[in-house]
JSON list of C-alpha atoms in Angstrom, two decimals:
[
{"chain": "A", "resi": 254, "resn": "UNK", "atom": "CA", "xyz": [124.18, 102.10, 71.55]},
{"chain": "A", "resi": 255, "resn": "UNK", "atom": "CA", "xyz": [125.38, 98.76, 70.46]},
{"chain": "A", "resi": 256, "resn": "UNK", "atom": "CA", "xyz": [122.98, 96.60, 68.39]},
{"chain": "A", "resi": 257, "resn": "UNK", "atom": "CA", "xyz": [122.60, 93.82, 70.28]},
{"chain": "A", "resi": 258, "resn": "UNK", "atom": "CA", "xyz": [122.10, 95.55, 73.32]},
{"chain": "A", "resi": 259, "resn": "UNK", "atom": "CA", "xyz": [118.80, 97.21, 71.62]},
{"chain": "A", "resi": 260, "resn": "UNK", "atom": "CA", "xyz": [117.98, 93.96, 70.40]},
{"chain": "A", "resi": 261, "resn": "UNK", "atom": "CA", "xyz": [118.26, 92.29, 73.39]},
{"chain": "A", "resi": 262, "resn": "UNK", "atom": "CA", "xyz": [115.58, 94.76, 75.56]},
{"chain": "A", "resi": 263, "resn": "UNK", "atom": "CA", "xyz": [112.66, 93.73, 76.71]},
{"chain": "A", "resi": 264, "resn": "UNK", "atom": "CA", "xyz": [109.68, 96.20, 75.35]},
{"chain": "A", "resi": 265, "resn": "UNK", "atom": "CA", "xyz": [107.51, 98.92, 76.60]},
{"chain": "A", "resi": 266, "resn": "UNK", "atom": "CA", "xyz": [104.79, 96.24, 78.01]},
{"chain": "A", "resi": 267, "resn": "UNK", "atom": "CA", "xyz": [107.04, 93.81, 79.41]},
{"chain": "A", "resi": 268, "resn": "UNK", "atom": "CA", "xyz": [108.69, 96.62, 81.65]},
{"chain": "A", "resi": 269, "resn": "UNK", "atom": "CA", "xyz": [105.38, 97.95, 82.37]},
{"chain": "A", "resi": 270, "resn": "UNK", "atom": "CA", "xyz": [103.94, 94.46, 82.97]},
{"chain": "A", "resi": 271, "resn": "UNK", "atom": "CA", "xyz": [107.12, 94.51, 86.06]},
{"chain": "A", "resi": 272, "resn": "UNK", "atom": "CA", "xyz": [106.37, 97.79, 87.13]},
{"chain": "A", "resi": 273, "resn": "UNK", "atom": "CA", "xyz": [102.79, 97.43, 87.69]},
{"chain": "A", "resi": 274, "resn": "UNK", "atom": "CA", "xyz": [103.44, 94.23, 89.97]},
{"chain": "A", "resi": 275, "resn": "UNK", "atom": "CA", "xyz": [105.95, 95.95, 91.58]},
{"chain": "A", "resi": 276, "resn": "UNK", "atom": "CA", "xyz": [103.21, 98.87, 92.70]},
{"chain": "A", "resi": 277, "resn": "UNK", "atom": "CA", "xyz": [100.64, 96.13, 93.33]},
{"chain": "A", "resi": 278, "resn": "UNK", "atom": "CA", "xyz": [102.73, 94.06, 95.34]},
{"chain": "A", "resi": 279, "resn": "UNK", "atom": "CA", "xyz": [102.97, 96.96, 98.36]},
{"chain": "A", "resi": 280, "resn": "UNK", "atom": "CA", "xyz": [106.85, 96.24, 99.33]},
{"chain": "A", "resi": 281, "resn": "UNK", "atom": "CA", "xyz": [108.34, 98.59, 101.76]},
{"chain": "A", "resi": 282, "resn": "UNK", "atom": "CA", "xyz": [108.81, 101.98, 100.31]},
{"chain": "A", "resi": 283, "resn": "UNK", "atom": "CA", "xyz": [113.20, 101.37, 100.97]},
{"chain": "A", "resi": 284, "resn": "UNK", "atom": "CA", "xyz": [112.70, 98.07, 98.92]},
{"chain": "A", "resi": 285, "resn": "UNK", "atom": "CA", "xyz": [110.12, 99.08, 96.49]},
{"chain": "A", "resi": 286, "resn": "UNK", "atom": "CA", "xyz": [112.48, 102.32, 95.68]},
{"chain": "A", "resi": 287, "resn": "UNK", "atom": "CA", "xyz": [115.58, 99.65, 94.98]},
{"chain": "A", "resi": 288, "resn": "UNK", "atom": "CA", "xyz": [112.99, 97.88, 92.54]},
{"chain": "A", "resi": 289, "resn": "UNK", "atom": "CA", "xyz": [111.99, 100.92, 90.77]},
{"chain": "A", "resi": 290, "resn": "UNK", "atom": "CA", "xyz": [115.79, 101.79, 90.25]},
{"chain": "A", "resi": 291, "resn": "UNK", "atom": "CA", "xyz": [115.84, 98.74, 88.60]},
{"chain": "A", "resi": 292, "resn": "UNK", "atom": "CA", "xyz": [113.39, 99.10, 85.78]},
{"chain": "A", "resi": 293, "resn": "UNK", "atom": "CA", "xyz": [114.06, 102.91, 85.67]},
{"chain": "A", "resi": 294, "resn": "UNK", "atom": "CA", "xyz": [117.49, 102.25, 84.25]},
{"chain": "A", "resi": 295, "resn": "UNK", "atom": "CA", "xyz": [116.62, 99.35, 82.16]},
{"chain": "A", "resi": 296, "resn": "UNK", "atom": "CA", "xyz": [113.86, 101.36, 80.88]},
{"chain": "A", "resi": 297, "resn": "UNK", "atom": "CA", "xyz": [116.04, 104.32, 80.37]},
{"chain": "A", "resi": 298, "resn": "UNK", "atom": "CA", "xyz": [118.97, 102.32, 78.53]},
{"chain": "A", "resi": 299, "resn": "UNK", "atom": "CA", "xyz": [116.36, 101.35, 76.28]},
{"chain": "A", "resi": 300, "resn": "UNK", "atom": "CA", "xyz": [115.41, 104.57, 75.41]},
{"chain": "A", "resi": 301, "resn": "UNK", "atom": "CA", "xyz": [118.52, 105.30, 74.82]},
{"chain": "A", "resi": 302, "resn": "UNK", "atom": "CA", "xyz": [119.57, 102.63, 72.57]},
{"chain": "A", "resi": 303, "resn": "UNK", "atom": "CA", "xyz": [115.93, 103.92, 70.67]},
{"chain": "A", "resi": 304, "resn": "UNK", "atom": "CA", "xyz": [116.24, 107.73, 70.54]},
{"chain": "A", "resi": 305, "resn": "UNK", "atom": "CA", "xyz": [114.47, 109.54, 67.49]},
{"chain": "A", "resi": 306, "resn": "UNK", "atom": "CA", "xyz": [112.57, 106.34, 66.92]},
{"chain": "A", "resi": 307, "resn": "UNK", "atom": "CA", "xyz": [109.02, 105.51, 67.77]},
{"chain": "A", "resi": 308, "resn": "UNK", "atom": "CA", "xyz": [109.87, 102.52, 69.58]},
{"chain": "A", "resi": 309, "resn": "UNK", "atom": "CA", "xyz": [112.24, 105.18, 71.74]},
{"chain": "A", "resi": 310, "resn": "UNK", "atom": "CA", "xyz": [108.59, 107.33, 72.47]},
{"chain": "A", "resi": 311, "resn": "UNK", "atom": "CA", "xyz": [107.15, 104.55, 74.09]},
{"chain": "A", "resi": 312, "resn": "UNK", "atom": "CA", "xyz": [110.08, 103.84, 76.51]},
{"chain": "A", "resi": 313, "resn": "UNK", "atom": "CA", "xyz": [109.57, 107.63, 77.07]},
{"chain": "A", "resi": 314, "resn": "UNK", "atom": "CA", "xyz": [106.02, 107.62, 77.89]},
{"chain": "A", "resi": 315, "resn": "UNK", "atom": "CA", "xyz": [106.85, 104.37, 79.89]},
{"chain": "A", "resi": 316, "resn": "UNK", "atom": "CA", "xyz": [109.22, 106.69, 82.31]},
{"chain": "A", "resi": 317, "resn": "UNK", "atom": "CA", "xyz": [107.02, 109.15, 82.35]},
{"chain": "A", "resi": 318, "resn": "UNK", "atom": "CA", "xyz": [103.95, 107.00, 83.98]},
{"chain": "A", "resi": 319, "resn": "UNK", "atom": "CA", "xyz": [106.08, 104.93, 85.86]},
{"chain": "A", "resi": 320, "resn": "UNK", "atom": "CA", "xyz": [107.54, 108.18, 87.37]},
{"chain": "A", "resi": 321, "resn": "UNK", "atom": "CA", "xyz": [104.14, 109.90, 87.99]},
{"chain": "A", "resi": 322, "resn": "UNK", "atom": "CA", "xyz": [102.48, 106.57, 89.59]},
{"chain": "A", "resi": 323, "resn": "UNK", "atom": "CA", "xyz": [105.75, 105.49, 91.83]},
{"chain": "A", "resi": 324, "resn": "UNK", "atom": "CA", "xyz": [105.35, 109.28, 93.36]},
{"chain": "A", "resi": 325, "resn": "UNK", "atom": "CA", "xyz": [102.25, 109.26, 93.77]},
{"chain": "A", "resi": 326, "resn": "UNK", "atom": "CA", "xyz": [102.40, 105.39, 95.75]},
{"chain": "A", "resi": 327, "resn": "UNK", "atom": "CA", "xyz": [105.78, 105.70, 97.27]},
{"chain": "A", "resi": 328, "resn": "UNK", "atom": "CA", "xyz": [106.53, 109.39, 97.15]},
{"chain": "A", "resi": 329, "resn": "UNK", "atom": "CA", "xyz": [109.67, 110.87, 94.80]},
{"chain": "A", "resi": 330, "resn": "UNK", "atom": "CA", "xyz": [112.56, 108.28, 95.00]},
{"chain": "A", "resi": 331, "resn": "UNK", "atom": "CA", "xyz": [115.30, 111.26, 93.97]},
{"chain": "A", "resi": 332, "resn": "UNK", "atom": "CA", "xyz": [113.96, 113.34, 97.42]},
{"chain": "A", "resi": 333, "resn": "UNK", "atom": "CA", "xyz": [112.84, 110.23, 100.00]},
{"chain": "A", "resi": 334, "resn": "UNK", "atom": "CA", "xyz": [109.97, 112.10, 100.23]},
{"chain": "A", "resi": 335, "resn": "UNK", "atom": "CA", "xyz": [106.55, 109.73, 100.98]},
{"chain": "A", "resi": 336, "resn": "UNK", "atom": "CA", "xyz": [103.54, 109.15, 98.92]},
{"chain": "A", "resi": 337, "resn": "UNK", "atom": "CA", "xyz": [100.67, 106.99, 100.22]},
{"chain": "A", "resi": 338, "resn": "UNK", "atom": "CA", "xyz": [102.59, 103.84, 101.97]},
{"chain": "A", "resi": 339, "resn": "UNK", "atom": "CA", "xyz": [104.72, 106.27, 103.40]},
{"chain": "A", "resi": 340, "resn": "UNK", "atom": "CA", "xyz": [108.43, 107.31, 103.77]},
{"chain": "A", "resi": 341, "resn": "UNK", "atom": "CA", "xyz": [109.70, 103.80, 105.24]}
]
């Protein structure tokens, strides 16, 4: 991954900081699903740019709760299945 790409990404917290408004903020599960695309992939370019560094573990763990808490809110994006506000 290109330098400047990993320097330009925002860290861990700041994604998190995003994500955790975006569960707060009880959008419609269609809209809240777009949002979570969102930060998944700049979360998981991050990583990317960061594998077999420490900095890359913390994006990892960062995917791995925002994954666990988005299913259990909105239900698992991949399958359209519903979590607690439902399937629409």
């Amino acid at each position: 991954m290109d330098k400047n790409l990993r320097d330009q990404a925002r860290t861990p917290e700041e994604i998190e900081f995003d994500f955790v408004a975006l569960l707060t903020s009880r959008l419609p599960a269609e809209v809240a699903r777009r949002e979570f695309e969102i930060l998944w992939d700049e979360s998981n370019t991050a990583l990317i740019a960061q594998l077999g560094t420490a900095d890359g573990e913390h994006y990892l763990d960062l995917l791995r709760g925002m994954h666990a808490r988005f299913v259990d809110l909105y239900g698992d994006p991949a399958s359209g299945g519903s979590g607690r506000c439902g399937n629409s």
